[in-house]
XYZ file of C-alpha atoms in Angstrom:
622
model
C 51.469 -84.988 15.729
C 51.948 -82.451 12.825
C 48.791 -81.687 12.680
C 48.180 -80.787 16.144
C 51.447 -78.806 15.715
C 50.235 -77.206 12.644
C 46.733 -76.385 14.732
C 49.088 -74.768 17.446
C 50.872 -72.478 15.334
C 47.703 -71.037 13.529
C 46.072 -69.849 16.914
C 48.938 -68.402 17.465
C 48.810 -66.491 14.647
C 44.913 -66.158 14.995
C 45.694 -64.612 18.626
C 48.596 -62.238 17.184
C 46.547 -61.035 14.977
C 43.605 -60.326 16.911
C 46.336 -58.959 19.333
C 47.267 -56.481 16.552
C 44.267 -55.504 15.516
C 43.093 -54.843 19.075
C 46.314 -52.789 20.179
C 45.470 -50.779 16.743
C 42.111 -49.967 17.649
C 43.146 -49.067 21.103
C 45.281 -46.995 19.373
C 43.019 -45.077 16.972
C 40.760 -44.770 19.816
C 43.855 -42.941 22.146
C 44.937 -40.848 18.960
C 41.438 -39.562 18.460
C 40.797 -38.573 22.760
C 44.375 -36.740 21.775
C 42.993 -34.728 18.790
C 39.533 -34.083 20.681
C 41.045 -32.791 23.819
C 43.995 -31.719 23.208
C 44.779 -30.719 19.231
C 40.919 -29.368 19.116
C 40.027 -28.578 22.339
C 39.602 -24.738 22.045
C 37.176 -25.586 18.659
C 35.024 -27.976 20.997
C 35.074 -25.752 23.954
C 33.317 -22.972 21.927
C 31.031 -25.421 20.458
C 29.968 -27.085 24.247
C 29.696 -22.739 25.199
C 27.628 -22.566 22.068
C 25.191 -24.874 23.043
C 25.102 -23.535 26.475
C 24.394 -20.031 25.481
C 20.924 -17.955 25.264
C 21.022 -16.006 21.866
C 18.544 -12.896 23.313
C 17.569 -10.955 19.691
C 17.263 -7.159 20.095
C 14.790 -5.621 17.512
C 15.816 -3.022 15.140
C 13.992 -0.251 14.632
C 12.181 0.532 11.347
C 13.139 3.348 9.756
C 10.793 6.978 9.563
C 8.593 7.665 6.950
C 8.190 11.239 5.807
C 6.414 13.752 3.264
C 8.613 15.825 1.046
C 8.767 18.312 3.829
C 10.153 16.495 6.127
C 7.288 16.055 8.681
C 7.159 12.731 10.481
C 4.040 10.447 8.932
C 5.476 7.234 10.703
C 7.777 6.918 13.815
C 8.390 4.446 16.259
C 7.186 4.295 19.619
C 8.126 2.270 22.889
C 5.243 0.018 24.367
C 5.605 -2.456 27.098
C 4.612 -6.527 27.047
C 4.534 -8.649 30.101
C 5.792 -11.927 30.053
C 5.600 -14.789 33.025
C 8.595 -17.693 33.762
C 6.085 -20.209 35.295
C 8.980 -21.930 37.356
C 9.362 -18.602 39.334
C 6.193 -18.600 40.490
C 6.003 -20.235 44.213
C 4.275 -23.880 44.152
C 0.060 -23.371 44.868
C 0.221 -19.381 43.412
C -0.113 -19.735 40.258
C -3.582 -19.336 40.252
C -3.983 -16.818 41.940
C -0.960 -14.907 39.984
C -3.228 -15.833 36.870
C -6.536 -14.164 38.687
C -4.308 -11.017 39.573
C -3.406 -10.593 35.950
C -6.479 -11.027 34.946
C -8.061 -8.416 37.154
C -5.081 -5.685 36.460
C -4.778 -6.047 33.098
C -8.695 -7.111 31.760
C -7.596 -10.106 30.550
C -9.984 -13.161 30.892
C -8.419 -15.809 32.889
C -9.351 -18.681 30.267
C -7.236 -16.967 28.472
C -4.316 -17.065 30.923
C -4.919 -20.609 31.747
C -4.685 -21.645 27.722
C -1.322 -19.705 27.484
C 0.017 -21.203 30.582
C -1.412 -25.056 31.016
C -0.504 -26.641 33.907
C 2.343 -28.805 31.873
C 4.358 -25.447 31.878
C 4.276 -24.822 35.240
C 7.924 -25.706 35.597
C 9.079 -24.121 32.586
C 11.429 -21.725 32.822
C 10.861 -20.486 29.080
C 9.311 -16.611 29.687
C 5.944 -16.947 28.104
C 4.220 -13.480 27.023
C 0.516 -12.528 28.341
C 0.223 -9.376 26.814
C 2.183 -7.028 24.442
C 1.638 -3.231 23.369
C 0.300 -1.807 26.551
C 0.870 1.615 28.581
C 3.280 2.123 31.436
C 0.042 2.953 32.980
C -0.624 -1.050 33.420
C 2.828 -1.386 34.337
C 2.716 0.549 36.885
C -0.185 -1.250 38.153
C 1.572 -4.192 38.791
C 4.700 -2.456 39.701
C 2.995 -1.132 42.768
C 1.682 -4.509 43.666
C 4.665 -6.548 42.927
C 4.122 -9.087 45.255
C 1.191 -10.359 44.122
C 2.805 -11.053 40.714
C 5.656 -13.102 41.533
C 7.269 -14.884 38.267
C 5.842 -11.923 36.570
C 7.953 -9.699 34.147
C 7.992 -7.110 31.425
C 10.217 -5.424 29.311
C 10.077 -2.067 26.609
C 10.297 -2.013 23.158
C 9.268 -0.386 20.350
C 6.000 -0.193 17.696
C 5.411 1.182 14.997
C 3.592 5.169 15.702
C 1.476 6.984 12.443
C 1.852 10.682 13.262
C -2.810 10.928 12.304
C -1.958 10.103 8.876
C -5.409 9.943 7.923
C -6.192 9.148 4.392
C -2.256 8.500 4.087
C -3.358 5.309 5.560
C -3.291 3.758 1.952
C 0.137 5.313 1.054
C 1.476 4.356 4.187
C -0.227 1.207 4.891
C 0.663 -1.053 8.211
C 2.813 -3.561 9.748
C 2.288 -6.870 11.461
C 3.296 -10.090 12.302
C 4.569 -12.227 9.045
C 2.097 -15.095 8.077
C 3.357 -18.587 7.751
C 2.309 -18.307 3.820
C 4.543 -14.970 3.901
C 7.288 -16.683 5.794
C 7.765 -20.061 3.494
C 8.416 -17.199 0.478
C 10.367 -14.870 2.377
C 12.575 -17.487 4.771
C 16.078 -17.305 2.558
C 15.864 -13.167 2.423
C 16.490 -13.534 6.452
C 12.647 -13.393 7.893
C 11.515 -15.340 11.102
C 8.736 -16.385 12.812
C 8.606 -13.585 15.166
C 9.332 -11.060 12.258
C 6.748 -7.969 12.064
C 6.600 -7.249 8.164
C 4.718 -4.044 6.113
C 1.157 -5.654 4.998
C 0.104 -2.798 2.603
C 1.617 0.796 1.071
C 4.894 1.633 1.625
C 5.046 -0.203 4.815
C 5.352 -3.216 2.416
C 6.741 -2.046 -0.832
C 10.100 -0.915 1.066
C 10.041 -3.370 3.566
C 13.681 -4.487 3.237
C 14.627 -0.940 3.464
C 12.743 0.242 6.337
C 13.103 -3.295 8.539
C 17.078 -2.751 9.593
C 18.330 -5.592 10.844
C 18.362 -7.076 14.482
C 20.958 -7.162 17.436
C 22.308 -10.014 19.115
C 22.571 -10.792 23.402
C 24.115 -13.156 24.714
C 23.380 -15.163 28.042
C 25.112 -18.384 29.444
C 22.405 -21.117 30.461
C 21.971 -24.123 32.465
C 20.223 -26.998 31.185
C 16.808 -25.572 32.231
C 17.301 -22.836 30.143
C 17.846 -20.929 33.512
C 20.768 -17.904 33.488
C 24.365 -18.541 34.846
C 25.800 -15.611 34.057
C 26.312 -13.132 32.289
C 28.307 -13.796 28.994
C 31.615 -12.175 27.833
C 31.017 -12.024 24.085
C 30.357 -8.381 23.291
C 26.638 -7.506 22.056
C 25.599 -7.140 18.389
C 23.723 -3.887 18.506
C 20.856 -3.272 15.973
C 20.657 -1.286 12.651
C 17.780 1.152 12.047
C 16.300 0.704 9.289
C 16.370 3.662 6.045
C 14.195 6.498 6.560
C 12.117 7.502 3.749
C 10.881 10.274 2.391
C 7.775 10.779 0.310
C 6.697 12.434 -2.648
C 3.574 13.511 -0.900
C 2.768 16.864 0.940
C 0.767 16.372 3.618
C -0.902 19.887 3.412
C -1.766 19.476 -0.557
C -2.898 15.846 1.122
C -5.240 17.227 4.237
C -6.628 19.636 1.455
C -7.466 16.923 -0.963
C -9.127 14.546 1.812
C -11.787 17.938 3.172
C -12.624 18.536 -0.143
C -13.335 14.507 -1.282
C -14.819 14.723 1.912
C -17.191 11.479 3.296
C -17.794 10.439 -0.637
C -16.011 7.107 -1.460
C -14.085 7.847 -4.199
C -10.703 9.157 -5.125
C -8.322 12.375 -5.121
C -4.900 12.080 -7.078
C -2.243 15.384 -7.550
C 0.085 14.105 -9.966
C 2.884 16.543 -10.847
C 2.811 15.456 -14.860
C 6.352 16.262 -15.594
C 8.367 13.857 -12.837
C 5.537 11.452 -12.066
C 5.808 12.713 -8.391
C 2.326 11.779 -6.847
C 1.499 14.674 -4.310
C -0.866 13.235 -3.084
C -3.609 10.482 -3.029
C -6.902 10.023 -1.304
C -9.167 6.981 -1.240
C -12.400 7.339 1.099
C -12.882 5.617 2.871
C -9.893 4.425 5.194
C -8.826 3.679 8.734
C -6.117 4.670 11.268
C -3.406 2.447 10.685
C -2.486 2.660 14.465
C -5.761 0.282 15.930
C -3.421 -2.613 14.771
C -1.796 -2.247 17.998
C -3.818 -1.316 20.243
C -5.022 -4.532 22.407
C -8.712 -3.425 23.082
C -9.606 -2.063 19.453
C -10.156 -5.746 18.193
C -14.166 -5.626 17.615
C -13.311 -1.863 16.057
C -10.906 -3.546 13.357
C -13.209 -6.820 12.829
C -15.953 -4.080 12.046
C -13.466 -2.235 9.289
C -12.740 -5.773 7.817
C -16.531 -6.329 7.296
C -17.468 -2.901 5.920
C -19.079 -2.995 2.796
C -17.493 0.133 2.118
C -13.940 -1.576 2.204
C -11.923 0.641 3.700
C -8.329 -1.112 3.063
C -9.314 -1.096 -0.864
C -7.106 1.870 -2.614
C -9.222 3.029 -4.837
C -6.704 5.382 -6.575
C -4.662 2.392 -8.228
C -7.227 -1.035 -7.401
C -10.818 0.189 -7.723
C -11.564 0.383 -11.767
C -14.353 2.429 -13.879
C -15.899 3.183 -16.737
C -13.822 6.268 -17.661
C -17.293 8.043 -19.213
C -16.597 11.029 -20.866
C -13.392 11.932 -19.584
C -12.261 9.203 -22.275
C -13.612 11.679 -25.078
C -10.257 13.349 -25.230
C -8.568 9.771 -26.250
C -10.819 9.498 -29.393
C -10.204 13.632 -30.266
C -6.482 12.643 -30.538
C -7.404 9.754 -32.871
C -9.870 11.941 -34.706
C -7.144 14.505 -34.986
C -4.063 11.570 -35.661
C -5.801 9.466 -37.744
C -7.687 12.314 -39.626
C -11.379 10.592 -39.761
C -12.786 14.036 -40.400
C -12.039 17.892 -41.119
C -11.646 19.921 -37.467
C -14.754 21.892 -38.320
C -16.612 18.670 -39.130
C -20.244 19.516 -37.596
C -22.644 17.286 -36.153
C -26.053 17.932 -35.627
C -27.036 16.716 -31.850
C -31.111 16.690 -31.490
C -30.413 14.526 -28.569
C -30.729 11.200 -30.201
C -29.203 9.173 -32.678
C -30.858 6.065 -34.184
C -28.048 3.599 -35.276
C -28.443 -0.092 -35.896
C -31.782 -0.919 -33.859
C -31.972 1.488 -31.058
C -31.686 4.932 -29.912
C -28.796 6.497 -28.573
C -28.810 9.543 -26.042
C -27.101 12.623 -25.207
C -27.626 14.243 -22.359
C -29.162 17.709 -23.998
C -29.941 18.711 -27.795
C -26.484 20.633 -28.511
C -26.933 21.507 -31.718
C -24.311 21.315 -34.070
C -21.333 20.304 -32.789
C -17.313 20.373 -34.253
C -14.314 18.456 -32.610
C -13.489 21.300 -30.038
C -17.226 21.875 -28.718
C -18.279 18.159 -28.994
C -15.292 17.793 -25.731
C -15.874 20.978 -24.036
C -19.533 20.335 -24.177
C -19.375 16.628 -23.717
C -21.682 15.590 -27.109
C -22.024 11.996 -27.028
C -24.174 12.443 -30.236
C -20.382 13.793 -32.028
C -18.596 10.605 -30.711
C -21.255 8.078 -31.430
C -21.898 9.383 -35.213
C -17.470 9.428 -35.792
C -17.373 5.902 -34.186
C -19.937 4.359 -36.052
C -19.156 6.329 -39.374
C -15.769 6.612 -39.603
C -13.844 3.918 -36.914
C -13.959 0.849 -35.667
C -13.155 -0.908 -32.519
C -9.790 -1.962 -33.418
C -9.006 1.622 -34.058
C -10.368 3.230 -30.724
C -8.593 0.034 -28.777
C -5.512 0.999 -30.507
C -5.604 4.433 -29.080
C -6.706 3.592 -25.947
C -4.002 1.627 -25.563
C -1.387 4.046 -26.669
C -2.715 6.413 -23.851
C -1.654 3.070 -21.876
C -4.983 2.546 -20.807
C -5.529 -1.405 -20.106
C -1.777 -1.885 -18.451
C -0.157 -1.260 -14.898
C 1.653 1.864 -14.269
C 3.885 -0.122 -12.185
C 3.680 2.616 -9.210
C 5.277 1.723 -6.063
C 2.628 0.554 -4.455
C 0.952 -2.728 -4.029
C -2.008 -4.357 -5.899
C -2.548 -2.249 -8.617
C -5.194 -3.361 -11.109
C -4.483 -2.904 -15.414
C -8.069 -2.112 -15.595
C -10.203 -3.600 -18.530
C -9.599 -2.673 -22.383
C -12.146 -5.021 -23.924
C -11.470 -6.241 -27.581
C -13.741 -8.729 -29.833
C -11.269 -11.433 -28.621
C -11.311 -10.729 -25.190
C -15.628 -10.475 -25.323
C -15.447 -13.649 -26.995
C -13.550 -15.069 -24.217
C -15.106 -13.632 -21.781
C -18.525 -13.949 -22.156
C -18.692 -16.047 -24.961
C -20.495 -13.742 -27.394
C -19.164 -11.252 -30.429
C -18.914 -7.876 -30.777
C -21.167 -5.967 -31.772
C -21.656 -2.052 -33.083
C -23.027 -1.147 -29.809
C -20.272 -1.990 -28.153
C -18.104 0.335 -30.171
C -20.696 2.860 -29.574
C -20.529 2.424 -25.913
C -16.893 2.767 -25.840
C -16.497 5.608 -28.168
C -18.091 7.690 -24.927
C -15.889 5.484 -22.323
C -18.810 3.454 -21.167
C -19.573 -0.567 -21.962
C -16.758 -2.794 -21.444
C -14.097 -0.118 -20.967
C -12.737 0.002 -17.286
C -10.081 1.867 -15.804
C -8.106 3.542 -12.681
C -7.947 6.577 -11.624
C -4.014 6.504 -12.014
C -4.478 5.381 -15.627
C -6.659 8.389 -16.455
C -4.570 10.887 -14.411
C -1.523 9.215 -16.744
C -3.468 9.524 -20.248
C -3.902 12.605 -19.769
C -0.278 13.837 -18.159
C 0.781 12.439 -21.759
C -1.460 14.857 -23.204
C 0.665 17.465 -21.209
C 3.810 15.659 -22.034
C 3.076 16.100 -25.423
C 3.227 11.823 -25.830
C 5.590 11.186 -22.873
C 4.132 9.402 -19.205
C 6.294 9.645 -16.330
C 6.345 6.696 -14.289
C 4.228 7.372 -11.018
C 5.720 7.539 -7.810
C 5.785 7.531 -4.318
C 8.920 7.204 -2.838
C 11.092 10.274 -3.590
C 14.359 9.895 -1.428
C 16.237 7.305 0.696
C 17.161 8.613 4.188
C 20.393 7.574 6.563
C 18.911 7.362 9.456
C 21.706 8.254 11.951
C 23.080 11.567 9.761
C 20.197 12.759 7.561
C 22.096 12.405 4.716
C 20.411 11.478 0.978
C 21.574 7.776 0.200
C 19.505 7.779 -3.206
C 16.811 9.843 -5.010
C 13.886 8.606 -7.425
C 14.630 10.164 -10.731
C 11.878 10.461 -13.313
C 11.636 7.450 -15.447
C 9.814 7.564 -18.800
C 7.345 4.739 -19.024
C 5.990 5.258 -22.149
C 6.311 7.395 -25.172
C 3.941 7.503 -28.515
C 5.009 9.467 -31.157
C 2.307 11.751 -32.436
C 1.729 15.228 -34.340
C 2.467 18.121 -31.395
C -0.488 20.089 -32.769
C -2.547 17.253 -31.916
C -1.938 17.454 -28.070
C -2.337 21.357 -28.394
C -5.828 20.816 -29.975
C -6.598 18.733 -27.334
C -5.714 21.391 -24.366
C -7.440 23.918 -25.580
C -10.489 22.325 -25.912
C -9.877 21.243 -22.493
C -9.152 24.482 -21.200
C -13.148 25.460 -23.031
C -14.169 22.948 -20.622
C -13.762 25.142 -17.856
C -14.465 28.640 -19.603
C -17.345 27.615 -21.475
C -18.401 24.139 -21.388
C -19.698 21.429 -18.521
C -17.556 22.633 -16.002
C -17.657 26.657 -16.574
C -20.061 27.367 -13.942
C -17.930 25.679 -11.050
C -14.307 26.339 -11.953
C -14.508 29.835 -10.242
C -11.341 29.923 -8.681
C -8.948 33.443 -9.697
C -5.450 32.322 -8.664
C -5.230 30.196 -11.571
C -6.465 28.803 -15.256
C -7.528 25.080 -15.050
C -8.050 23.068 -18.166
C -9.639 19.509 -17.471
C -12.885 17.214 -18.631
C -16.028 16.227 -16.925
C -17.452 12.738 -16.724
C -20.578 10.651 -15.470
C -20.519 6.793 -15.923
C -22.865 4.157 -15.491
C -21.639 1.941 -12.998
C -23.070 -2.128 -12.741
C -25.349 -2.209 -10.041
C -26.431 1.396 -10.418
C -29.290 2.855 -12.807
C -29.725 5.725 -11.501
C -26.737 7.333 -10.019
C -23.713 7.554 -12.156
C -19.694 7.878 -11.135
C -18.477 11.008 -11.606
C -15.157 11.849 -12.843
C -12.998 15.150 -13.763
C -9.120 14.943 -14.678
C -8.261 18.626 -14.801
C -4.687 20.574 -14.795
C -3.209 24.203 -14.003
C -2.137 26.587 -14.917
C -3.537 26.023 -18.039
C -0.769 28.579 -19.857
C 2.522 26.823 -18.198
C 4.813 24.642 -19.268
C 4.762 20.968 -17.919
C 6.964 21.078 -15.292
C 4.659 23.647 -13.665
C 1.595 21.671 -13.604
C 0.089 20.099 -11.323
C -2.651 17.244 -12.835
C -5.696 16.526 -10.516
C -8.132 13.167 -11.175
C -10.837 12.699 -9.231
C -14.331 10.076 -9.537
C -16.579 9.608 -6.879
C -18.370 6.185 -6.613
C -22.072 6.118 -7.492
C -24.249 6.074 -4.107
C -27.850 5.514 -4.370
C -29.893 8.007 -2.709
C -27.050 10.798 -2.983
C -26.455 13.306 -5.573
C -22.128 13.044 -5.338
C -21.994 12.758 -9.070
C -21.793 16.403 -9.323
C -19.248 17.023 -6.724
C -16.162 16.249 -8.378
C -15.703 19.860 -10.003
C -16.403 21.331 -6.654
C -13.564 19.207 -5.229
C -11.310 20.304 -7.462
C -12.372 23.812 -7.241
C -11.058 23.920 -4.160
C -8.252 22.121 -4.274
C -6.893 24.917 -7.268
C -7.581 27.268 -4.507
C -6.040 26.150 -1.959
C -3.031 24.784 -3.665
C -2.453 27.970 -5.597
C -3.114 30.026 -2.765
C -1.315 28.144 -0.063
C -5.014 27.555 1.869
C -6.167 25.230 4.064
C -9.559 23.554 3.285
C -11.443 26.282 5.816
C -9.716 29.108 3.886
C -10.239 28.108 0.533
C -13.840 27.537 1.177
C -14.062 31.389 2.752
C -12.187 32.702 -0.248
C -14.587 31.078 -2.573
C -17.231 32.660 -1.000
C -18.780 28.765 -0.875
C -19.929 28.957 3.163
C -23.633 27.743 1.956
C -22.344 24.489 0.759
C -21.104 23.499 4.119
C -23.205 24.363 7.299
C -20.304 22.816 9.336
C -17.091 25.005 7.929
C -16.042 25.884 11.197
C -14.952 22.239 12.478
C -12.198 22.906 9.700
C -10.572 26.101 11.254
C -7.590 26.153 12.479
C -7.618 21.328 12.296
């Protein structure tokens, strides 16, 4: 009897207790409805709007790009894309919605039918057919609007180069970011649909010129169709920095006539800031066929050329510096003091050292430290190197002229060049050193391989008096609504070596013989101005018989730094072609014209050089 009693009394307290726990989970259950729908009701309201909104991005527009005179090299333009929301097409017309836009816009309609499958058909996501086209095509359509049902299309903007020309690898291009470009650049606020600078500027100031987008808002039903419209106010977009250039287009126009069709380069280097006025690398292509829709075989084509026309070969394509590196081993001469000034050599054209002959390219004579440069005497060079240095000596001052390291100019993919040693022959090719190596390089041939940036550095230093500006494009930051200057580029010294002053002054006017009496006397006829500078031909691999042909010249030869103007030019060996000589012509007229405010056409006139180009009149009044 107890025990049944006992069993009676612990249900009950079994049941209470389940009681309790149930009327406590009831109410946790009632307490939480209260704190969803009442306490935080306006926090979950915004989140179920949220989730019911359309977030519509509105693209900023990239900022300008201009030359130091303000004219426009890169703009933006508005273009059109067409778009289609399959589930607003009627049921049975899609096809022949998809044949219509095939026939207005040239479009193949395999191409249609893989952007809109048949499993989309009720979609009513907008799904683009086309982007960057005319109004011309919309109008098209326009007019014809009811055979395009579901059809749409909407303006925006592109990017516009104002016939840049050879700016192309200044400027460079946009497009749309990579997925290898997007992994790297996700956390610094890129997307998938992001267009992004590929090359030049375009990509070495891409944060600055991008802006940053807008936001619209649209209220949604589950299909992803529109409600209405939304109350929340619109983001609008930021433009993006304008920027302004160190280059001058005119000095730039000038510099690509007188390169002309040679591949090769033109640099205008202003010695005493590091301002680049302009660069040329031939050959190159018009940045705008990226978005044009029917250029696509045209850009394959440019991609293919053996010629490479996206390679800059101002700051990527490397050398043997030849005999423009002759002034490098006359400041070590001088520095270093191997032998007296009026040391004499005697040139007969040959020089038997070790087990072979080595050649000049005439019988000079005898030859000191001034004449052996003007004159270009390899015979001078190869005797001092062999005689009096070594290769540890010449590397050393080849790399205090900073040959063999990056200038670090703001642009991308710029090579250091080559400045061999016995270590880095050993690693490279697994073999010593030997004399003729040193031989070679004491002219700037062999191993020895550098940029036309490097050289037009070495030898601003030699203006500089030991100082080397670092090299730039860029020259101002732009607001884009008022004009005003945010920041400027101020000259930066990159590097500095510490030698005698007299030894730089030795070096210029032996330079300046160049053009009065030396290699290049016979060419330099310009009268507005005095141009010191050094000639060069070097053997190039690949080539025997055609040579690249350098000359790094300045002016005016009698004014201080900050007056100067620094021009380096090579020209790429060609076989078949005699453009090894050209480069003094070149810069002929590019003293001319930049000293006498002249076009290509009216420098050429002045010069009285008509005969050299049958087709001057092509360049009047371009």
């Amino acid at each position: 009897m107890a025990d049944s009693k006992f069993q009676q009394q612990n249900l009950k307290r079994r049941v209470a207790v389940l009681l309790w726990l149930t009327g406590f989970a009831f109410f946790l259950i009632i307490t939480r409805l209260f704190v969803l729908q009442i306490v935080n009701q306006a926090q979950y309201q915004e989140k179920a709007i949220n989730l019911a909104r359309r977030e519509i991005r509105i693209p900023a527009l990239r900022g300008d790009i201009l030359d130091c005179h303000n004219e426009l090299l890169a703009s933006n333009r508005d273009t059109f894309s067409i778009e289609i929301i399959p589930a607003d097409v009627p049921n049975g017309q899609m096809e022949d919605v998809l044949t219509n836009l095939s026939y207005a816009l040239n479009i193949p309609y395999r191409t249609l039918t893989e952007k809109i499958p048949q499993s989309k058909y009720r979609s009513y996501s907008p799904i683009e057919i086309i982007s960057g086209i005319g109004l011309s095509d919309i109008v098209v359509i326009a007019e014809h609007s009811d055979l395009y049902p579901g059809v749409y299309w909407h303006n925006f903007s592109i990017r516009n180069y104002e016939n840049v020309g050879s700016m192309f690898h200044i400027i460079g291009y946009i497009n749309k970011i990579s997925q290898e470009e997007l992994r790297f650049l996700y956390n610094q606020g890129y997307r998938g649909y992001s267009q992004i600078g590929k090359s030049g500027i375009e990509k070495e100031y891409d944060t600055l010129l991008r802006g940053i987008d807008g936001k619209r808002f649209q209220s949604v039903d589950v299909k992803g169709r529109t409600i209405a419209a939304d109350q929340i106010s619109d983001i609008p977009p930021v433009t993006g920095n304008s920027l302004v250039l160190t280059i001058d287009r005119r000095i730039q126009r000038l510099c690509e006539d007188a390169l002309g069709e040679r591949p090769g380069s033109v640099i205008v280097l202003r010695p005493s800031t590091g301002e680049i006025l302009a660069m040329v690398s031939y050959p190159w292509i018009d940045p705008n066929i990226f978005y044009a829709n029917k250029n696509h075989q045209q850009l394959s084509d440019h991609y293919n050329d053996k010629q490479k026309p996206f390679f800059n070969r101002s700051i990527s394509a490397v050398y043997p510096p030849a005999s423009t590196f002759k002034a490098i081993m006359a400041a070590m001469i001088l520095e270093e003091n191997l032998v007296p000034e009026d040391y004499t050599v005697n040139c007969t054209g040959r020089v038997f050292i070790g087990d072979r002959y080595f050649h000049c390219t005439k019988q000079h004579g005898k030859m000191n430290l001034k004449s052996a440069v003007s004159e270009s005497c390899n015979i001078y060079f190869y005797t001092i190197a062999h005689q009096f240095a070594d290769i540890s000596l010449i590397s050393e001052y080849a790399s205090k002229f900073a040959l063999g390291e990056k200038s670090f100019i703001d642009l991308p993919e710029e090579s250091p060049g080559t400045l061999p040693t016995p270590e880095w022959k050993l690693k490279q090719y697994s073999r010593r050193w030997v004399g003729g190596d040193t031989i070679n390089m004491s002219i700037g041939q062999g191993f020895l391989a550098v940029t036309p940036l490097q050289m037009a550095n070495a030898y601003a230093m030699i203006l500089n008096n030991g100082k080397i500006y670092k090299p730039h494009i860029l020259k101002a930051i732009r607001d884009p609504e008022s004009g005003r200057i945010l920041s400027e580029v101020m000259p930066e010294v990159i590097h500095s070596v510490d030698m005698d002053p007299s030894t730089y002054e030795k070096i210029r006017r032996a330079l300046r013989e160049t053009c009065v009496s030396g290699t290049a006397k016979n060419v330099l006829t310009t009268r507005l101005v005095k141009v010191a500078g050094k000639t060069g031909t070097g053997q190039t691999a690949g080539f025997t018989d055609n040579y690249a042909s350098w000359f790094i010249s300045y002016a005016p030869y009698d004014a201080p730094p900050e007056e100067q103007i620094l021009v380096s030019i090579v020209i790429e060996p060609q076989a078949g072609t005699e453009y090894q000589w050209w480069t003094p012509f070149a810069a002929n007229i590019i003293y001319q014209g930049i000293f006498g405010n002249q076009d290509f056409y009216q420098a050429v006139k002045a010069l009285h050089w008509q005969w050299l180009f049958p087709d001057l009149e092509k360049y009047k009044n371009e």
